[in-house]
Amino acid sequence: MSENATLKENTAATDTAAAPAPKPKRPKPKSMIMLGEQTNALFENARIAKENGEKVGWSASIFPQEIAETLGLNILYPENHSAGIAARHQADPFLQECEGPLGYSNDLCAYAKVNLAYASVLNGESNVELPDGGKMIKPDFLLLTNNICNQLTKWYENLAKQMDIPVFFIDTCYNAYDYVTETRVRYVRAQIDKLIEDLCAFTGKTWDEERFKKIMEISQRNSYLWERANNLLDRKPSPLSGFELFNYMSAMVCNRGKESSTAVLQQLNDEIEQHIKNGTSTFPVEEQFRVSWDGIACWPYLGHNLRTLKKHGINMVASSYGKAWAIEYEDLDGMARAYCFASTNGDNATTMIARRIEALEKFGCEGTIYHVNRSCKVMDCQMMEVQRQISARTGIPFTSFDGDQADYRNYSEAQFETRIQGLVEVMRQNKEAISNG
């Protein structure tokens, strides 16, 4: 054996010895497996219903879905679907198609751009390859509220015109006050009553008041369990990495009125409680800082967000985003009131500030990260003043970064890392000041 060959062997042996062993993957929790099964069932049931000649709808994410659930309608959710495409890094061909051949503006919501391009494929007008094989099947009608965003109104109007289908719309208006007036409750309630009448006529379904009461009970139970799971992150250290709750949002966005969500969320609560009992956490490193996340998740870069925060021991334990679907009410009037007040984009700055300060105190947050989401300009507009006032009142530092909920082109990894580094320095100084009295 030559000297060179021996050297190569020794070097290889050294390299092998130096290479760190791959970290074993954490087994997927049972609640996540159940969630995956629920999502598959949602799309599969819609496909079967379509094959059987039943009408299938698409819906805005904070539409009162208990109505469709009572009627036994199969409903799919474009916002949730677009988020999934973005998170899997499959959005680019849809964005290019929407801004190119379809002629839409780059400034539009990226969820809308992905969905409008997807719909054009279903409508035989585009040839973009569908990465999921077309499981978001072509709708026969649309369900719309503008409580989350007024751009949804134009998005759905375009879908309705493109596919020549009806859109059933509930107008909730912007909340100028930090409460919902009785006049507005009556305004929205009248629309809900008309919606039920029109949906029954269009789909051939029959309204069952007893079933509606049962669906409302399920929905309220799910809201309670979702809120509880979020609130359990107030423990120190948190039993969960806060980003993980983003994964469970589909149970509330797409399946609020289903008992399958009750099973998923009960399992999630049980798993979090087990972590609390065992003194363990799914956050993979020592929790050095606790922060609040404001704005929609930056789905194309969720992995980079998490890795960067983990590097500094930052756990996101509170979010204004996921809790938007914890909708509480007791009857139809209460439903009208709750859906008026469900989303940040429908609330005034006073309400936004009060809710966020309450969360910062409850979860012991030492900082806030604001996602300046290019798709969500209404939220961004208020966010600038909200973050200024909250920091002035609480003394809690914040940082912001530019990103997007589905358009990967509007994000800089270097900017995110630099902004987080700056926040860490301020949070550390604050800790040291407290420690030194």
Short mmCIF file of N, CA and C in Angstrom, two decimals, residues 139-220:
data_model
loop_
_atom_site.label_atom_id
_atom_site.label_comp_id
_atom_site.label_asym_id
_atom_site.label_seq_id
_atom_site.Cartn_x
_atom_site.Cartn_y
_atom_site.Cartn_z
N PRO A 139 -65.31 24.86 -8.47
CA PRO A 139 -66.51 25.09 -7.64
C PRO A 139 -67.76 25.37 -8.48
N ASP A 140 -68.91 25.20 -7.82
CA ASP A 140 -70.21 25.55 -8.42
C ASP A 140 -70.76 26.85 -7.84
N PHE A 141 -70.21 27.28 -6.70
CA PHE A 141 -70.64 28.54 -6.07
C PHE A 141 -69.54 29.01 -5.12
N LEU A 142 -69.65 30.26 -4.68
CA LEU A 142 -68.65 30.86 -3.80
C LEU A 142 -69.33 31.45 -2.56
N LEU A 143 -68.67 31.33 -1.41
CA LEU A 143 -69.15 31.92 -0.16
C LEU A 143 -68.14 32.99 0.28
N LEU A 144 -68.62 34.19 0.51
CA LEU A 144 -67.71 35.31 0.73
C LEU A 144 -68.16 36.21 1.88
N THR A 145 -67.22 36.57 2.74
CA THR A 145 -67.38 37.70 3.67
C THR A 145 -66.18 38.61 3.48
N ASN A 146 -66.34 39.88 3.82
CA ASN A 146 -65.21 40.81 3.70
C ASN A 146 -64.65 41.18 5.06
N ASN A 147 -64.89 40.32 6.09
CA ASN A 147 -64.36 40.64 7.42
C ASN A 147 -62.85 40.49 7.49
N ILE A 148 -62.26 39.71 6.59
CA ILE A 148 -60.81 39.54 6.65
C ILE A 148 -60.10 40.46 5.67
N CYS A 149 -60.81 40.86 4.58
CA CYS A 149 -60.11 41.61 3.56
C CYS A 149 -61.09 42.05 2.48
N ASN A 150 -61.04 43.33 2.10
CA ASN A 150 -61.93 43.79 1.04
C ASN A 150 -61.46 43.35 -0.34
N GLN A 151 -60.18 43.03 -0.47
CA GLN A 151 -59.71 42.56 -1.78
C GLN A 151 -60.33 41.21 -2.13
N LEU A 152 -60.73 40.47 -1.09
CA LEU A 152 -61.43 39.21 -1.34
C LEU A 152 -62.68 39.43 -2.20
N THR A 153 -63.32 40.56 -2.01
CA THR A 153 -64.54 40.84 -2.76
C THR A 153 -64.26 40.84 -4.25
N LYS A 154 -63.22 41.56 -4.68
CA LYS A 154 -62.86 41.60 -6.10
C LYS A 154 -62.31 40.26 -6.59
N TRP A 155 -61.53 39.61 -5.75
CA TRP A 155 -60.99 38.28 -6.08
C TRP A 155 -62.15 37.33 -6.42
N TYR A 156 -63.16 37.28 -5.53
CA TYR A 156 -64.27 36.34 -5.73
C TYR A 156 -65.20 36.80 -6.86
N GLU A 157 -65.33 38.10 -7.05
CA GLU A 157 -66.12 38.58 -8.19
C GLU A 157 -65.48 38.12 -9.50
N ASN A 158 -64.16 38.16 -9.55
CA ASN A 158 -63.46 37.70 -10.76
C ASN A 158 -63.64 36.20 -10.97
N LEU A 159 -63.55 35.43 -9.87
CA LEU A 159 -63.78 33.98 -9.98
C LEU A 159 -65.20 33.70 -10.48
N ALA A 160 -66.16 34.44 -9.92
CA ALA A 160 -67.56 34.22 -10.30
C ALA A 160 -67.78 34.51 -11.78
N LYS A 161 -67.17 35.59 -12.24
CA LYS A 161 -67.31 35.96 -13.66
C LYS A 161 -66.58 34.96 -14.55
N GLN A 162 -65.37 34.59 -14.12
CA GLN A 162 -64.55 33.67 -14.90
C GLN A 162 -65.23 32.32 -15.10
N MET A 163 -65.86 31.81 -14.02
CA MET A 163 -66.42 30.46 -14.08
C MET A 163 -67.95 30.47 -14.21
N ASP A 164 -68.52 31.69 -14.29
CA ASP A 164 -69.96 31.85 -14.45
C ASP A 164 -70.74 31.11 -13.36
N ILE A 165 -70.38 31.42 -12.12
CA ILE A 165 -71.03 30.81 -10.96
C ILE A 165 -71.47 31.92 -10.00
N PRO A 166 -72.43 31.65 -9.12
CA PRO A 166 -72.88 32.69 -8.18
C PRO A 166 -71.94 32.83 -6.98
N VAL A 167 -71.94 34.03 -6.41
CA VAL A 167 -71.20 34.27 -5.17
C VAL A 167 -72.20 34.75 -4.12
N PHE A 168 -72.23 34.08 -2.99
CA PHE A 168 -73.11 34.44 -1.86
C PHE A 168 -72.27 35.25 -0.87
N PHE A 169 -72.67 36.49 -0.68
CA PHE A 169 -71.81 37.47 -0.01
C PHE A 169 -72.46 38.03 1.25
N ILE A 170 -71.69 38.07 2.34
CA ILE A 170 -72.11 38.76 3.57
C ILE A 170 -71.17 39.93 3.80
N ASP A 171 -71.72 41.13 3.82
CA ASP A 171 -70.94 42.34 4.04
C ASP A 171 -70.90 42.64 5.53
N THR A 172 -69.68 42.69 6.10
CA THR A 172 -69.56 42.92 7.56
C THR A 172 -69.07 44.32 7.89
N CYS A 173 -68.48 45.04 6.95
CA CYS A 173 -68.00 46.41 7.15
C CYS A 173 -66.80 46.48 8.11
N TYR A 174 -66.19 47.64 8.14
CA TYR A 174 -65.06 47.91 9.02
C TYR A 174 -65.57 48.38 10.39
N ASN A 175 -64.90 47.93 11.46
CA ASN A 175 -65.31 48.33 12.82
C ASN A 175 -64.70 49.67 13.20
N ALA A 176 -65.49 50.71 13.16
CA ALA A 176 -64.98 52.02 13.58
C ALA A 176 -64.88 52.10 15.10
N TYR A 177 -65.64 51.26 15.80
CA TYR A 177 -65.65 51.27 17.27
C TYR A 177 -64.96 50.01 17.78
N ASP A 178 -64.70 49.97 19.10
CA ASP A 178 -64.10 48.77 19.67
C ASP A 178 -65.18 47.80 20.17
N TYR A 179 -66.34 47.88 19.55
CA TYR A 179 -67.44 46.94 19.81
C TYR A 179 -68.30 46.95 18.55
N VAL A 180 -69.23 45.97 18.45
CA VAL A 180 -70.12 45.89 17.29
C VAL A 180 -71.48 46.45 17.68
N THR A 181 -71.94 47.44 16.96
CA THR A 181 -73.21 48.07 17.31
C THR A 181 -74.38 47.12 17.00
N GLU A 182 -75.50 47.31 17.71
CA GLU A 182 -76.68 46.46 17.47
C GLU A 182 -77.23 46.68 16.07
N THR A 183 -77.06 47.88 15.54
CA THR A 183 -77.50 48.14 14.17
C THR A 183 -76.76 47.25 13.18
N ARG A 184 -75.47 47.09 13.41
CA ARG A 184 -74.67 46.23 12.52
C ARG A 184 -75.02 44.76 12.70
N VAL A 185 -75.31 44.38 13.96
CA VAL A 185 -75.71 42.98 14.19
C VAL A 185 -76.97 42.67 13.38
N ARG A 186 -77.94 43.60 13.40
CA ARG A 186 -79.19 43.37 12.65
C ARG A 186 -78.92 43.36 11.14
N TYR A 187 -77.99 44.22 10.71
CA TYR A 187 -77.62 44.28 9.29
C TYR A 187 -77.02 42.95 8.82
N VAL A 188 -76.10 42.41 9.60
CA VAL A 188 -75.45 41.15 9.22
C VAL A 188 -76.40 39.97 9.42
N ARG A 189 -77.20 40.00 10.49
CA ARG A 189 -78.15 38.91 10.74
C ARG A 189 -79.15 38.78 9.59
N ALA A 190 -79.63 39.92 9.08
CA ALA A 190 -80.56 39.89 7.94
C ALA A 190 -79.91 39.24 6.72
N GLN A 191 -78.62 39.52 6.54
CA GLN A 191 -77.92 38.90 5.40
C GLN A 191 -77.76 37.39 5.61
N ILE A 192 -77.50 36.97 6.86
CA ILE A 192 -77.36 35.54 7.14
C ILE A 192 -78.68 34.83 6.84
N ASP A 193 -79.80 35.42 7.29
CA ASP A 193 -81.11 34.81 7.03
C ASP A 193 -81.36 34.66 5.53
N LYS A 194 -81.01 35.71 4.77
CA LYS A 194 -81.21 35.64 3.31
C LYS A 194 -80.26 34.64 2.68
N LEU A 195 -79.05 34.56 3.20
CA LEU A 195 -78.07 33.61 2.69
C LEU A 195 -78.59 32.18 2.83
N ILE A 196 -79.13 31.85 4.00
CA ILE A 196 -79.65 30.49 4.23
C ILE A 196 -80.75 30.19 3.22
N GLU A 197 -81.64 31.13 3.03
CA GLU A 197 -82.75 30.96 2.08
C GLU A 197 -82.21 30.74 0.66
N ASP A 198 -81.26 31.56 0.25
CA ASP A 198 -80.74 31.47 -1.12
C ASP A 198 -79.92 30.21 -1.34
N LEU A 199 -79.12 29.83 -0.32
CA LEU A 199 -78.30 28.62 -0.46
C LEU A 199 -79.18 27.38 -0.57
N CYS A 200 -80.25 27.34 0.22
CA CYS A 200 -81.18 26.19 0.14
C CYS A 200 -81.79 26.11 -1.25
N ALA A 201 -82.18 27.26 -1.78
CA ALA A 201 -82.80 27.27 -3.12
C ALA A 201 -81.81 26.84 -4.19
N PHE A 202 -80.54 27.26 -4.04
CA PHE A 202 -79.54 26.97 -5.08
C PHE A 202 -79.07 25.51 -5.03
N THR A 203 -78.89 24.99 -3.81
CA THR A 203 -78.31 23.64 -3.67
C THR A 203 -79.36 22.55 -3.54
N GLY A 204 -80.61 22.92 -3.27
CA GLY A 204 -81.65 21.92 -3.07
C GLY A 204 -81.62 21.30 -1.69
N LYS A 205 -80.79 21.86 -0.80
CA LYS A 205 -80.70 21.35 0.57
C LYS A 205 -81.81 21.96 1.44
N THR A 206 -82.05 21.31 2.60
CA THR A 206 -83.09 21.78 3.52
C THR A 206 -82.45 22.20 4.84
N TRP A 207 -82.89 23.35 5.35
CA TRP A 207 -82.37 23.84 6.63
C TRP A 207 -82.97 23.07 7.79
N ASP A 208 -82.12 22.59 8.69
CA ASP A 208 -82.55 21.82 9.86
C ASP A 208 -82.07 22.58 11.11
N GLU A 209 -83.01 23.18 11.83
CA GLU A 209 -82.66 24.02 12.98
C GLU A 209 -81.95 23.22 14.07
N GLU A 210 -82.39 21.98 14.29
CA GLU A 210 -81.76 21.15 15.33
C GLU A 210 -80.31 20.81 14.95
N ARG A 211 -80.09 20.51 13.66
CA ARG A 211 -78.72 20.22 13.22
C ARG A 211 -77.85 21.47 13.35
N PHE A 212 -78.43 22.62 13.07
CA PHE A 212 -77.67 23.86 13.19
C PHE A 212 -77.22 24.08 14.64
N LYS A 213 -78.12 23.81 15.60
CA LYS A 213 -77.74 23.95 17.01
C LYS A 213 -76.58 23.02 17.36
N LYS A 214 -76.66 21.80 16.82
CA LYS A 214 -75.60 20.82 17.08
C LYS A 214 -74.27 21.29 16.48
N ILE A 215 -74.32 21.81 15.24
CA ILE A 215 -73.10 22.30 14.59
C ILE A 215 -72.51 23.48 15.36
N MET A 216 -73.38 24.36 15.86
CA MET A 216 -72.87 25.50 16.64
C MET A 216 -72.17 25.01 17.91
N GLU A 217 -72.74 23.97 18.55
CA GLU A 217 -72.09 23.41 19.75
C GLU A 217 -70.71 22.87 19.43
N ILE A 218 -70.62 22.16 18.29
CA ILE A 218 -69.31 21.61 17.88
C ILE A 218 -68.33 22.74 17.60
N SER A 219 -68.79 23.74 16.89
CA SER A 219 -67.93 24.87 16.53
C SER A 219 -67.43 25.59 17.78
N GLN A 220 -68.32 25.76 18.76
CA GLN A 220 -67.91 26.43 19.99
C GLN A 220 -66.93 25.60 20.80
#
